[in-house]
Amino acid sequence: MSDQSGSGWSTDGLGYLQNKVERQRVLVIHPFEQDHSAASAAARSPSARLEEAVGLAEAINVEIVEASLAPLRRIKPATFIGPGRVDELRLQVEAEEIDLVIFDCELSPIQQRNLERGIKAKVIDRTALILEIFGDRANTKEGELQVELAHLVYQKSRLVRSWTHLERQRGGSGFMGGPGETQIESDRRIITDRITKIRRQLEQVTRTRTLHRARRQKAPYPVVALVGYTNAGKSTLFNRVTDAEVLAEDMLFATLDPTMRRIDLPSGRTIILSDTVGFISELPTTLVAAFRATLEEVLEADVIVHVRDASHEDTEIQKQDVEGVLRELGVEIGAEDSAPVLEAMNKADLLGAEEFEALTTYCERYQDKILLSGLTGEGCDDLIAELDRLLSEKNLIETVLVPYEDGATQAWIRANTKILDESASEDGMTFTISVDPIAWGRFRK
Ligand SMILES: Nc1nc2c(ncn2[C@@H]2O[C@H](COP(=O)(O)OP(=O)(O)OP(=O)(O)O)[C@@H](O)[C@H]2O)c(=O)[nH]1
Ligand SMILES: [Mg+2]
């Protein structure tokens, strides 16, 4: 995504990567406060975080020359990492012809600028990187607009922040070489105008999509949404159970636009299965908001399948992250009026024998947890069966009197409903049945 306003305000590295033909040579740094990570055992290990950052960087097709941890005693206000480390990085950048340094943390605009000056290379932070990936992936009009909106909101917030920061350091005006107040004011106005325009366009697109959705609701099939941490295996599972060919790759955020497919469950019940964008820890809130419209599909789902990478060392923390984002979207797990959530413990094939056994026992204890592998297919039938069972709970309970001579109705009831009670009287058979409301409606016609 490029600087589309043409106003010349700083683009924080965005759009920069796509313009170059050869692959960028990149360093990935994960800075972390040492005491912090030791203090909370629940936190991810820094090495796992670094690995995730590398995965993110790989998603924008750059050449990763080196990825390293930067343990800090304390975050430095000016440069985040210490001056010694900045010097080291500058030497490395020079020696290895590095184009870009990715900091897996949130940098203030000032920190970013100081780092760029100190290291003598382009610097971006985690949010900018995620925005970059999303900009790369978006391939519907709506996706593109959402990403641009997120991008603008991100920049606007940075302008404000950098401005207040400069205010506080008053005296040395232009101390950091940042734009003066008037420049910032006019930049803000340009961005605000652009945001208003995009919001309007988005509303238009969303309205069209809502119409589509309304049309879909006329074919009233329950919607089942696959959600989960990025790379958990949603698309692989989606493909497995729908025989579709959605891009499934060992790449973070392979899926951006939701994909829907109709499938028939063994009971004959038809559902719509929906594959969605993956979640990630510290997903910038501007992005959550931008993807709200897309994720609304999830909100309207009748059942949510939370796909988890059970083989991942951070699977528990990833689960918390996903549930956090769901909560932000208004899905309260376990709440009366929220859709039921099934947990698909995926990648069972990667588990060691002991782990596999333990997880099997664990999942057997809970009806809503299913151990499976989207890759090998093992356990997928169990998930489908559980979906079938859950949806049958939405069945109507009806009591009907069927005359003896109406053999056809009796036969249909025996074949298509669950008979809870039956009794014979003079007028015929009285059945109490649990029946799918759609099938029932159709049959009664
Ligand atoms: N071994 C193993 N690998 C799997 C399994 N399911 C998915 N994978 C692999 O995990 C990687 C990510 O799979 P995807 O299906 O693209 O994951 P996703 O959740 O759709 O990811 P995003 O769309 O990026 O959020 C791919 O390399 C898959 O081949 C599984 O059950 N076992
Ligand atoms: Mg996917």
Tab-separated table of C-alpha atoms and ligand atoms in Angstrom:
chain	number	residue	atom	x	y	z
A	1	MET	CA	0.000	0.000	0.000
A	2	SER	CA	1.493	3.303	-0.902
A	3	ASP	CA	1.157	6.837	0.264
A	4	GLN	CA	-2.072	7.498	-1.533
A	5	SER	CA	-2.716	11.005	-0.395
A	6	GLY	CA	0.472	12.118	-2.072
A	7	SER	CA	0.940	14.608	0.721
A	8	GLY	CA	4.410	13.478	1.611
A	9	TRP	CA	3.756	12.618	5.219
A	10	SER	CA	5.899	9.891	6.679
A	11	THR	CA	4.658	6.447	5.703
A	12	ASP	CA	6.502	4.544	8.399
A	13	GLY	CA	7.955	2.153	5.917
A	14	LEU	CA	4.637	1.113	4.471
A	15	GLY	CA	4.559	0.768	0.772
A	16	TYR	CA	8.286	0.921	0.790
A	17	LEU	CA	8.781	-2.801	0.507
A	18	GLN	CA	6.603	-3.454	-2.482
A	19	ASN	CA	8.348	-0.864	-4.592
A	20	LYS	CA	11.640	-2.648	-4.732
A	21	VAL	CA	12.274	-5.451	-7.162
A	22	GLU	CA	14.949	-7.475	-5.392
A	23	ARG	CA	14.201	-8.975	-2.010
A	24	GLN	CA	14.988	-6.760	0.945
A	25	ARG	CA	17.718	-7.871	3.285
A	26	VAL	CA	16.261	-7.775	6.752
A	27	LEU	CA	17.175	-8.095	10.406
A	28	VAL	CA	14.501	-9.109	12.893
A	29	ILE	CA	14.963	-8.019	16.504
A	30	HIS	CA	12.784	-9.033	19.414
A	31	PRO	CA	13.540	-6.730	22.342
A	32	PHE	CA	12.239	-7.781	25.725
A	33	GLU	CA	12.657	-6.723	29.316
A	34	GLN	CA	14.510	-9.443	31.158
A	35	ASP	CA	12.877	-9.094	34.559
A	36	HIS	CA	9.458	-9.036	33.000
A	37	SER	CA	9.751	-12.343	31.235
A	38	ALA	CA	11.158	-14.016	34.294
A	39	ALA	CA	8.372	-12.658	36.459
A	40	SER	CA	5.366	-14.008	34.627
A	41	ALA	CA	5.555	-17.679	33.851
A	42	ALA	CA	2.380	-17.372	31.803
A	43	ALA	CA	4.102	-15.233	29.191
A	44	ARG	CA	5.490	-16.574	25.940
A	45	SER	CA	9.148	-17.346	25.874
A	46	PRO	CA	11.173	-14.668	24.057
A	47	SER	CA	12.450	-17.270	21.615
A	48	ALA	CA	8.899	-18.245	20.683
A	49	ARG	CA	8.064	-14.590	20.194
A	50	LEU	CA	11.091	-14.171	17.992
A	51	GLU	CA	10.049	-17.194	15.961
A	52	GLU	CA	6.630	-15.665	15.457
A	53	ALA	CA	8.184	-12.370	14.389
A	54	VAL	CA	10.269	-14.246	11.829
A	55	GLY	CA	7.108	-15.896	10.575
A	56	LEU	CA	5.523	-12.488	10.169
A	57	ALA	CA	8.558	-11.151	8.330
A	58	GLU	CA	8.544	-14.166	6.033
A	59	ALA	CA	4.978	-13.340	5.128
A	60	ILE	CA	6.166	-10.207	3.297
A	61	ASN	CA	8.704	-12.076	1.236
A	62	VAL	CA	11.954	-10.571	2.437
A	63	GLU	CA	15.328	-12.175	2.947
A	64	ILE	CA	15.920	-12.605	6.647
A	65	VAL	CA	19.635	-12.263	7.207
A	66	GLU	CA	19.461	-12.677	10.947
A	67	ALA	CA	16.927	-12.816	13.745
A	68	SER	CA	18.024	-12.058	17.262
A	69	LEU	CA	16.830	-11.353	20.759
A	70	ALA	CA	17.615	-8.087	22.473
A	71	PRO	CA	17.333	-8.556	26.222
A	72	LEU	CA	16.961	-5.195	27.971
A	73	ARG	CA	17.275	-4.186	31.544
A	74	ARG	CA	14.975	-1.292	30.890
A	75	ILE	CA	13.346	0.227	27.811
A	76	LYS	CA	15.198	3.360	26.729
A	77	PRO	CA	12.810	6.224	25.983
A	78	ALA	CA	14.925	7.505	23.096
A	79	THR	CA	15.787	4.334	21.219
A	80	PHE	CA	13.976	1.480	23.007
A	81	ILE	CA	17.171	-0.620	22.994
A	82	GLY	CA	20.435	0.550	24.530
A	83	PRO	CA	22.954	2.747	22.689
A	84	GLY	CA	25.529	-0.055	22.615
A	85	ARG	CA	23.125	-2.267	20.759
A	86	VAL	CA	22.291	0.531	18.341
A	87	ASP	CA	25.980	0.862	17.478
A	88	GLU	CA	26.293	-2.874	16.957
A	89	LEU	CA	23.328	-2.838	14.653
A	90	ARG	CA	24.744	0.024	12.616
A	91	LEU	CA	27.956	-1.931	12.020
A	92	GLN	CA	26.002	-5.038	11.083
A	93	VAL	CA	23.760	-3.088	8.739
A	94	GLU	CA	26.774	-1.683	6.999
A	95	ALA	CA	28.699	-4.949	6.802
A	96	GLU	CA	25.784	-7.024	5.563
A	97	GLU	CA	24.005	-4.459	3.434
A	98	ILE	CA	20.797	-4.587	5.418
A	99	ASP	CA	17.842	-2.606	4.018
A	100	LEU	CA	15.384	-2.924	6.833
A	101	VAL	CA	15.349	-3.685	10.545
A	102	ILE	CA	12.121	-5.005	12.005
A	103	PHE	CA	11.577	-4.401	15.719
A	104	ASP	CA	9.074	-6.825	17.185
A	105	CYS	CA	7.653	-4.332	19.661
A	106	GLU	CA	5.734	-1.098	19.592
A	107	LEU	CA	7.975	1.867	18.816
A	108	SER	CA	6.966	5.466	19.297
A	109	PRO	CA	7.518	7.642	16.226
A	110	ILE	CA	10.434	9.289	17.984
A	111	GLN	CA	12.026	5.965	18.826
A	112	GLN	CA	11.591	4.850	15.261
A	113	ARG	CA	13.204	8.007	13.893
A	114	ASN	CA	16.099	7.846	16.347
A	115	LEU	CA	16.698	4.202	15.547
A	116	GLU	CA	16.711	4.903	11.818
A	117	ARG	CA	19.270	7.621	12.355
A	118	GLY	CA	21.410	5.536	14.680
A	119	ILE	CA	21.293	2.325	12.679
A	120	LYS	CA	21.251	3.962	9.260
A	121	ALA	CA	18.548	1.709	7.868
A	122	LYS	CA	14.802	1.747	7.539
A	123	VAL	CA	13.076	0.648	10.776
A	124	ILE	CA	9.532	-0.624	11.252
A	125	ASP	CA	7.728	-2.002	14.273
A	126	ARG	CA	5.339	-4.903	14.754
A	127	THR	CA	2.159	-3.019	13.940
A	128	ALA	CA	3.640	-1.592	10.756
A	129	LEU	CA	4.731	-5.097	9.778
A	130	ILE	CA	1.268	-6.551	10.314
A	131	LEU	CA	-0.231	-3.685	8.346
A	132	GLU	CA	2.243	-4.413	5.582
A	133	ILE	CA	1.185	-8.061	5.448
A	134	PHE	CA	-2.477	-7.173	5.443
A	135	GLY	CA	-1.889	-4.647	2.687
A	136	ASP	CA	-0.211	-7.361	0.677
A	137	ARG	CA	-2.957	-9.897	1.187
A	138	ALA	CA	-6.115	-7.914	0.888
A	139	ASN	CA	-7.681	-8.829	-2.390
A	140	THR	CA	-11.225	-7.665	-2.171
A	141	LYS	CA	-12.320	-4.068	-2.339
A	142	GLU	CA	-13.498	-4.293	1.241
A	143	GLY	CA	-10.251	-5.819	2.433
A	144	GLU	CA	-8.242	-3.114	0.748
A	145	LEU	CA	-10.338	-0.362	2.240
A	146	GLN	CA	-10.137	-1.887	5.686
A	147	VAL	CA	-6.401	-2.139	5.536
A	148	GLU	CA	-6.042	1.403	4.301
A	149	LEU	CA	-8.308	2.629	7.047
A	150	ALA	CA	-6.306	0.780	9.680
A	151	HIS	CA	-3.159	2.192	8.197
A	152	LEU	CA	-4.419	5.765	8.302
A	153	VAL	CA	-5.741	5.472	11.814
A	154	TYR	CA	-2.357	4.108	12.846
A	155	GLN	CA	-0.572	7.049	11.267
A	156	LYS	CA	-2.931	9.591	12.667
A	157	SER	CA	-2.389	8.277	16.174
A	158	ARG	CA	1.339	8.508	15.627
A	159	LEU	CA	1.124	12.075	14.457
A	160	VAL	CA	-0.758	13.005	17.577
A	161	ARG	CA	1.625	11.169	19.782
A	162	SER	CA	4.714	12.604	18.206
A	163	TRP	CA	3.212	16.057	18.454
A	164	THR	CA	2.464	15.829	22.172
A	165	HIS	CA	5.862	14.353	22.678
A	166	LEU	CA	7.493	17.331	20.994
A	167	GLU	CA	5.298	19.650	22.996
A	168	ARG	CA	6.663	18.238	26.188
A	169	GLN	CA	10.179	18.847	25.002
A	170	ARG	CA	9.410	22.416	24.126
A	171	GLY	CA	12.401	24.730	24.012
A	172	GLY	CA	14.271	22.876	21.339
A	173	SER	CA	11.618	23.222	18.704
A	174	GLY	CA	12.323	20.770	15.930
A	175	PHE	CA	14.572	19.007	18.383
A	176	MET	CA	14.035	15.677	16.725
A	177	GLY	CA	13.889	17.140	13.279
A	178	GLY	CA	10.181	16.394	13.187
A	179	PRO	CA	7.774	18.506	11.213
A	180	GLY	CA	6.614	21.719	12.809
A	181	GLU	CA	3.187	22.174	14.302
A	182	THR	CA	1.588	23.592	11.177
A	183	GLN	CA	2.930	20.760	9.064
A	184	ILE	CA	1.485	18.239	11.493
A	185	GLU	CA	-1.835	20.059	11.589
A	186	SER	CA	-2.127	19.962	7.824
A	187	ASP	CA	-1.024	16.330	7.693
A	188	ARG	CA	-3.686	15.489	10.243
A	189	ARG	CA	-6.308	17.250	8.181
A	190	ILE	CA	-5.322	15.361	5.056
A	191	ILE	CA	-5.428	12.057	6.897
A	192	THR	CA	-8.743	12.876	8.546
A	193	ASP	CA	-10.292	13.739	5.184
A	194	ARG	CA	-9.019	10.522	3.691
A	195	ILE	CA	-10.364	8.528	6.667
A	196	THR	CA	-13.798	10.082	6.225
A	197	LYS	CA	-13.781	9.226	2.548
A	198	ILE	CA	-12.744	5.618	3.126
A	199	ARG	CA	-15.317	5.172	5.869
A	200	ARG	CA	-17.978	6.293	3.407
A	201	GLN	CA	-16.726	3.901	0.737
A	202	LEU	CA	-16.594	1.089	3.282
A	203	GLU	CA	-20.166	1.738	4.319
A	204	GLN	CA	-21.176	1.409	0.699
A	205	VAL	CA	-19.326	-1.888	0.255
A	206	THR	CA	-20.634	-3.221	3.538
A	207	ARG	CA	-24.175	-2.365	2.559
A	208	THR	CA	-23.792	-4.402	-0.622
A	209	ARG	CA	-22.398	-7.295	1.348
A	210	THR	CA	-25.211	-7.132	3.883
A	211	LEU	CA	-27.608	-7.478	1.007
A	212	HIS	CA	-25.736	-10.595	-0.087
A	213	ARG	CA	-25.945	-11.900	3.402
A	214	ALA	CA	-29.646	-11.219	3.616
A	215	ARG	CA	-30.032	-13.180	0.419
A	216	ARG	CA	-28.043	-16.003	1.865
A	217	GLN	CA	-30.190	-16.072	4.948
A	218	LYS	CA	-33.113	-16.948	2.792
A	219	ALA	CA	-31.447	-20.293	2.246
A	220	PRO	CA	-31.490	-20.739	5.958
A	221	TYR	CA	-28.553	-22.948	6.703
A	222	PRO	CA	-26.693	-22.655	9.943
A	223	VAL	CA	-23.292	-20.986	9.644
A	224	VAL	CA	-20.251	-22.547	11.263
A	225	ALA	CA	-17.194	-20.300	11.491
A	226	LEU	CA	-13.622	-21.508	11.874
A	227	VAL	CA	-11.576	-19.094	13.942
A	228	GLY	CA	-8.153	-19.331	15.510
A	229	TYR	CA	-4.636	-18.128	15.819
A	230	THR	CA	-2.850	-17.539	12.541
A	231	ASN	CA	-1.248	-20.705	11.168
A	232	ALA	CA	-3.333	-22.938	13.452
A	233	GLY	CA	-4.613	-24.829	10.423
A	234	LYS	CA	-8.056	-23.325	9.738
A	235	SER	CA	-7.748	-23.367	5.966
A	236	THR	CA	-6.319	-26.880	5.961
A	237	LEU	CA	-9.266	-28.097	8.030
A	238	PHE	CA	-11.654	-26.121	5.852
A	239	ASN	CA	-10.248	-27.758	2.742
A	240	ARG	CA	-10.346	-31.177	4.339
A	241	VAL	CA	-14.010	-31.063	5.228
A	242	THR	CA	-15.216	-29.185	2.152
A	243	ASP	CA	-12.875	-30.610	-0.491
A	244	ALA	CA	-12.097	-27.023	-1.391
A	245	GLU	CA	-8.767	-25.578	-2.320
A	246	VAL	CA	-8.310	-22.524	-0.187
A	247	LEU	CA	-4.729	-21.346	0.080
A	248	ALA	CA	-3.263	-23.111	3.102
A	249	GLU	CA	0.340	-22.321	3.679
A	250	ASP	CA	2.947	-22.235	6.336
A	251	MET	CA	2.683	-18.506	6.324
A	252	LEU	CA	1.114	-16.154	8.806
A	253	PHE	CA	-2.100	-14.535	7.641
A	254	ALA	CA	-2.449	-16.664	4.518
A	255	THR	CA	-6.194	-16.047	4.675
A	256	LEU	CA	-7.598	-12.547	4.824
A	257	ASP	CA	-10.984	-12.666	3.228
A	258	PRO	CA	-13.568	-15.001	4.635
A	259	THR	CA	-14.443	-17.944	2.429
A	260	MET	CA	-17.695	-19.830	2.624
A	261	ARG	CA	-18.715	-23.263	1.450
A	262	ARG	CA	-21.839	-25.286	1.721
A	263	ILE	CA	-21.469	-28.800	3.062
A	264	ASP	CA	-23.815	-31.630	3.969
A	265	LEU	CA	-23.371	-33.320	7.308
A	266	PRO	CA	-23.980	-37.076	7.695
A	267	SER	CA	-27.445	-36.436	9.122
A	268	GLY	CA	-28.305	-34.710	5.867
A	269	ARG	CA	-28.232	-31.315	7.522
A	270	THR	CA	-26.702	-28.620	5.340
A	271	ILE	CA	-24.398	-26.031	6.844
A	272	ILE	CA	-22.272	-23.168	5.609
A	273	LEU	CA	-18.682	-23.421	6.734
A	274	SER	CA	-16.673	-20.204	6.878
A	275	ASP	CA	-12.880	-19.845	6.952
A	276	THR	CA	-11.643	-16.571	8.442
A	277	VAL	CA	-8.631	-14.376	9.018
A	278	GLY	CA	-6.315	-15.612	11.748
A	279	PHE	CA	-5.728	-13.813	15.004
A	280	ILE	CA	-2.404	-12.912	16.527
A	281	SER	CA	-1.237	-11.682	19.899
A	282	GLU	CA	-1.167	-7.923	20.251
A	283	LEU	CA	-3.260	-7.535	17.143
A	284	PRO	CA	-3.364	-3.771	17.002
A	285	THR	CA	-6.803	-2.584	18.042
A	286	THR	CA	-7.023	-0.425	14.940
A	287	LEU	CA	-6.776	-3.626	12.955
A	288	VAL	CA	-9.360	-5.437	15.025
A	289	ALA	CA	-11.682	-2.539	14.341
A	290	ALA	CA	-10.853	-2.491	10.655
A	291	PHE	CA	-11.633	-6.168	10.304
A	292	ARG	CA	-14.767	-5.949	12.332
A	293	ALA	CA	-16.965	-6.013	9.287
A	294	THR	CA	-15.251	-9.127	7.987
A	295	LEU	CA	-15.380	-10.779	11.339
A	296	GLU	CA	-19.035	-9.999	11.678
A	297	GLU	CA	-19.541	-13.261	9.854
A	298	VAL	CA	-18.107	-14.859	12.950
A	299	LEU	CA	-20.470	-12.945	15.195
A	300	GLU	CA	-23.426	-14.231	13.270
A	301	ALA	CA	-22.277	-17.814	13.216
A	302	ASP	CA	-24.487	-20.458	14.810
A	303	VAL	CA	-21.460	-22.409	15.943
A	304	ILE	CA	-17.853	-21.307	16.279
A	305	VAL	CA	-15.049	-23.796	15.843
A	306	HIS	CA	-11.906	-22.574	17.526
A	307	VAL	CA	-9.057	-24.250	15.657
A	308	ARG	CA	-5.970	-24.623	17.823
A	309	ASP	CA	-2.465	-25.778	17.044
A	310	ALA	CA	-2.244	-28.332	19.836
A	311	SER	CA	1.374	-29.041	18.971
A	312	HIS	CA	2.503	-25.455	19.526
A	313	GLU	CA	4.416	-24.734	22.712
A	314	ASP	CA	2.334	-21.607	23.266
A	315	THR	CA	-1.010	-23.180	22.459
A	316	GLU	CA	-2.562	-22.119	25.791
A	317	ILE	CA	-1.494	-18.492	25.421
A	318	GLN	CA	-2.667	-18.458	21.819
A	319	LYS	CA	-6.029	-19.694	23.038
A	320	GLN	CA	-6.244	-16.800	25.480
A	321	ASP	CA	-5.333	-14.356	22.731
A	322	VAL	CA	-8.031	-15.686	20.431
A	323	GLU	CA	-10.622	-15.614	23.173
A	324	GLY	CA	-9.529	-12.062	23.935
A	325	VAL	CA	-10.150	-10.940	20.368
A	326	LEU	CA	-13.475	-12.785	20.282
A	327	ARG	CA	-14.454	-10.961	23.439
A	328	GLU	CA	-13.475	-7.663	21.848
A	329	LEU	CA	-15.807	-8.561	19.032
A	330	GLY	CA	-18.597	-9.329	21.442
A	331	VAL	CA	-18.511	-13.120	21.556
A	332	GLU	CA	-18.545	-14.164	25.174
A	333	ILE	CA	-17.557	-17.798	25.377
A	334	GLY	CA	-19.968	-19.814	27.421
A	335	ALA	CA	-22.530	-17.015	27.612
A	336	GLU	CA	-26.183	-17.898	27.126
A	337	ASP	CA	-26.753	-15.817	24.029
A	338	SER	CA	-23.402	-16.428	22.352
A	339	ALA	CA	-22.869	-19.160	19.792
A	340	PRO	CA	-21.509	-22.413	21.206
A	341	VAL	CA	-17.767	-22.860	20.679
A	342	LEU	CA	-16.101	-26.155	19.801
A	343	GLU	CA	-12.379	-26.534	20.285
A	344	ALA	CA	-10.623	-28.348	17.470
A	345	MET	CA	-7.275	-29.451	18.860
A	346	ASN	CA	-5.494	-29.585	15.535
A	347	LYS	CA	-2.143	-30.978	14.370
A	348	ALA	CA	-2.606	-34.130	16.455
A	349	ASP	CA	-0.235	-35.855	14.018
A	350	LEU	CA	2.651	-33.737	15.299
A	351	LEU	CA	2.231	-34.801	18.925
A	352	GLY	CA	4.567	-37.267	20.565
A	353	ALA	CA	3.028	-40.533	21.786
A	354	GLU	CA	2.785	-39.375	25.371
A	355	GLU	CA	1.320	-35.989	24.552
A	356	PHE	CA	-1.104	-37.613	22.166
A	357	GLU	CA	-2.306	-39.988	24.825
A	358	ALA	CA	-2.692	-37.269	27.433
A	359	LEU	CA	-4.591	-35.019	25.073
A	360	THR	CA	-6.811	-37.864	23.919
A	361	THR	CA	-7.820	-38.558	27.512
A	362	TYR	CA	-8.353	-34.859	28.125
A	363	CYS	CA	-10.538	-34.368	25.048
A	364	GLU	CA	-12.601	-37.430	25.844
A	365	ARG	CA	-13.642	-35.757	29.050
A	366	TYR	CA	-15.150	-32.787	27.244
A	367	GLN	CA	-17.789	-33.008	24.572
A	368	ASP	CA	-16.669	-29.699	23.064
A	369	LYS	CA	-13.000	-30.574	22.612
A	370	ILE	CA	-11.993	-32.704	19.665
A	371	LEU	CA	-8.497	-33.914	18.917
A	372	LEU	CA	-7.861	-34.022	15.177
A	373	SER	CA	-5.554	-33.373	12.285
A	374	GLY	CA	-6.687	-31.389	9.308
A	375	LEU	CA	-3.663	-32.699	7.459
A	376	THR	CA	-4.176	-36.442	7.915
A	377	GLY	CA	-7.925	-36.243	8.434
A	378	GLU	CA	-7.914	-38.215	11.678
A	379	GLY	CA	-10.578	-37.012	14.080
A	380	CYS	CA	-12.294	-34.812	11.490
A	381	ASP	CA	-15.320	-37.098	11.467
A	382	ASP	CA	-15.630	-36.598	15.214
A	383	LEU	CA	-15.775	-32.849	14.706
A	384	ILE	CA	-18.436	-33.200	12.044
A	385	ALA	CA	-20.438	-35.549	14.269
A	386	GLU	CA	-20.246	-33.081	17.150
A	387	LEU	CA	-21.369	-30.254	14.881
A	388	ASP	CA	-24.293	-32.374	13.814
A	389	ARG	CA	-25.196	-33.088	17.405
A	390	LEU	CA	-24.896	-29.461	18.485
A	391	LEU	CA	-27.050	-28.237	15.651
A	392	SER	CA	-29.643	-30.877	16.418
A	393	GLU	CA	-30.016	-29.225	19.794
A	394	LYS	CA	-31.536	-26.364	17.942
A	395	ASN	CA	-34.271	-28.732	16.841
A	396	LEU	CA	-37.902	-28.105	17.508
A	397	ILE	CA	-39.733	-30.348	19.879
A	398	GLU	CA	-43.161	-31.087	18.395
A	399	THR	CA	-46.032	-33.316	19.355
A	400	VAL	CA	-48.078	-34.582	16.448
A	401	LEU	CA	-51.019	-36.871	15.978
A	402	VAL	CA	-50.728	-38.991	12.845
A	403	PRO	CA	-53.752	-40.979	11.652
A	404	TYR	CA	-53.094	-44.684	11.210
A	405	GLU	CA	-53.759	-44.561	7.499
A	406	ASP	CA	-51.102	-41.844	6.944
A	407	GLY	CA	-48.236	-44.235	6.486
A	408	ALA	CA	-46.137	-41.724	4.577
A	409	THR	CA	-45.952	-39.272	7.476
A	410	GLN	CA	-45.179	-42.028	9.938
A	411	ALA	CA	-42.399	-43.263	7.704
A	412	TRP	CA	-40.990	-39.751	7.314
A	413	ILE	CA	-41.010	-39.177	11.054
A	414	ARG	CA	-39.208	-42.435	11.690
A	415	ALA	CA	-36.600	-41.639	9.069
A	416	ASN	CA	-35.998	-37.954	9.726
A	417	THR	CA	-36.649	-37.130	13.347
A	418	LYS	CA	-35.658	-38.258	16.738
A	419	ILE	CA	-38.714	-39.765	18.397
A	420	LEU	CA	-38.791	-38.792	22.051
A	421	ASP	CA	-42.124	-40.404	22.826
A	422	GLU	CA	-44.891	-42.257	21.000
A	423	SER	CA	-48.255	-43.582	22.015
A	424	ALA	CA	-51.222	-45.156	20.270
A	425	SER	CA	-54.818	-44.009	20.646
A	426	GLU	CA	-58.095	-44.410	18.779
A	427	ASP	CA	-57.281	-41.571	16.355
A	428	GLY	CA	-53.770	-42.622	15.495
A	429	MET	CA	-50.208	-42.388	16.720
A	430	THR	CA	-49.074	-39.471	18.840
A	431	PHE	CA	-45.384	-38.685	18.437
A	432	THR	CA	-43.233	-36.291	20.384
A	433	ILE	CA	-40.332	-35.576	18.103
A	434	SER	CA	-37.172	-33.531	17.920
A	435	VAL	CA	-36.972	-32.215	14.398
A	436	ASP	CA	-34.901	-29.864	12.297
A	437	PRO	CA	-37.092	-26.791	11.828
A	438	ILE	CA	-36.182	-26.391	8.178
A	439	ALA	CA	-36.748	-30.011	7.237
A	440	TRP	CA	-39.992	-29.958	9.204
A	441	GLY	CA	-41.199	-26.821	7.487
A	442	ARG	CA	-40.458	-28.296	4.105
A	443	PHE	CA	-42.158	-31.577	4.874
A	444	ARG	CA	-45.319	-29.953	6.185
A	445	LYS	CA	-45.732	-28.123	2.924
B	1	LIG	N1	1.305	-31.502	10.630
B	1	LIG	C1	0.215	-30.775	10.441
B	1	LIG	N2	0.296	-29.596	9.823
B	1	LIG	C2	-0.835	-28.877	9.644
B	1	LIG	C3	-2.101	-29.353	10.089
B	1	LIG	N3	-3.040	-28.420	9.765
B	1	LIG	C4	-2.365	-27.417	9.140
B	1	LIG	N4	-1.050	-27.698	9.070
B	1	LIG	C5	-0.005	-26.856	8.469
B	1	LIG	O1	0.044	-25.620	9.158
B	1	LIG	C6	0.300	-24.555	8.249
B	1	LIG	C7	-0.787	-23.501	8.338
B	1	LIG	O2	-1.997	-24.034	7.877
B	1	LIG	P1	-3.204	-23.127	7.362
B	1	LIG	O3	-4.338	-24.053	7.135
B	1	LIG	O4	-2.777	-22.228	6.268
B	1	LIG	O5	-3.454	-22.253	8.671
B	1	LIG	P2	-4.506	-21.064	8.868
B	1	LIG	O6	-5.005	-21.211	10.270
B	1	LIG	O7	-5.509	-21.052	7.798
B	1	LIG	O8	-3.533	-19.809	8.782
B	1	LIG	P3	-3.891	-18.267	8.384
B	1	LIG	O9	-4.834	-18.258	7.244
B	1	LIG	O10	-2.538	-17.769	8.047
B	1	LIG	O11	-4.445	-17.646	9.610
B	1	LIG	C8	0.408	-25.197	6.874
B	1	LIG	O12	1.774	-25.438	6.597
B	1	LIG	C9	-0.330	-26.505	7.036
B	1	LIG	O13	0.125	-27.511	6.162
B	1	LIG	C10	-2.152	-30.625	10.754
B	1	LIG	O14	-3.188	-31.117	11.191
B	1	LIG	N5	-0.962	-31.282	10.895
B	2	MG	MG	-5.998	-19.656	6.419
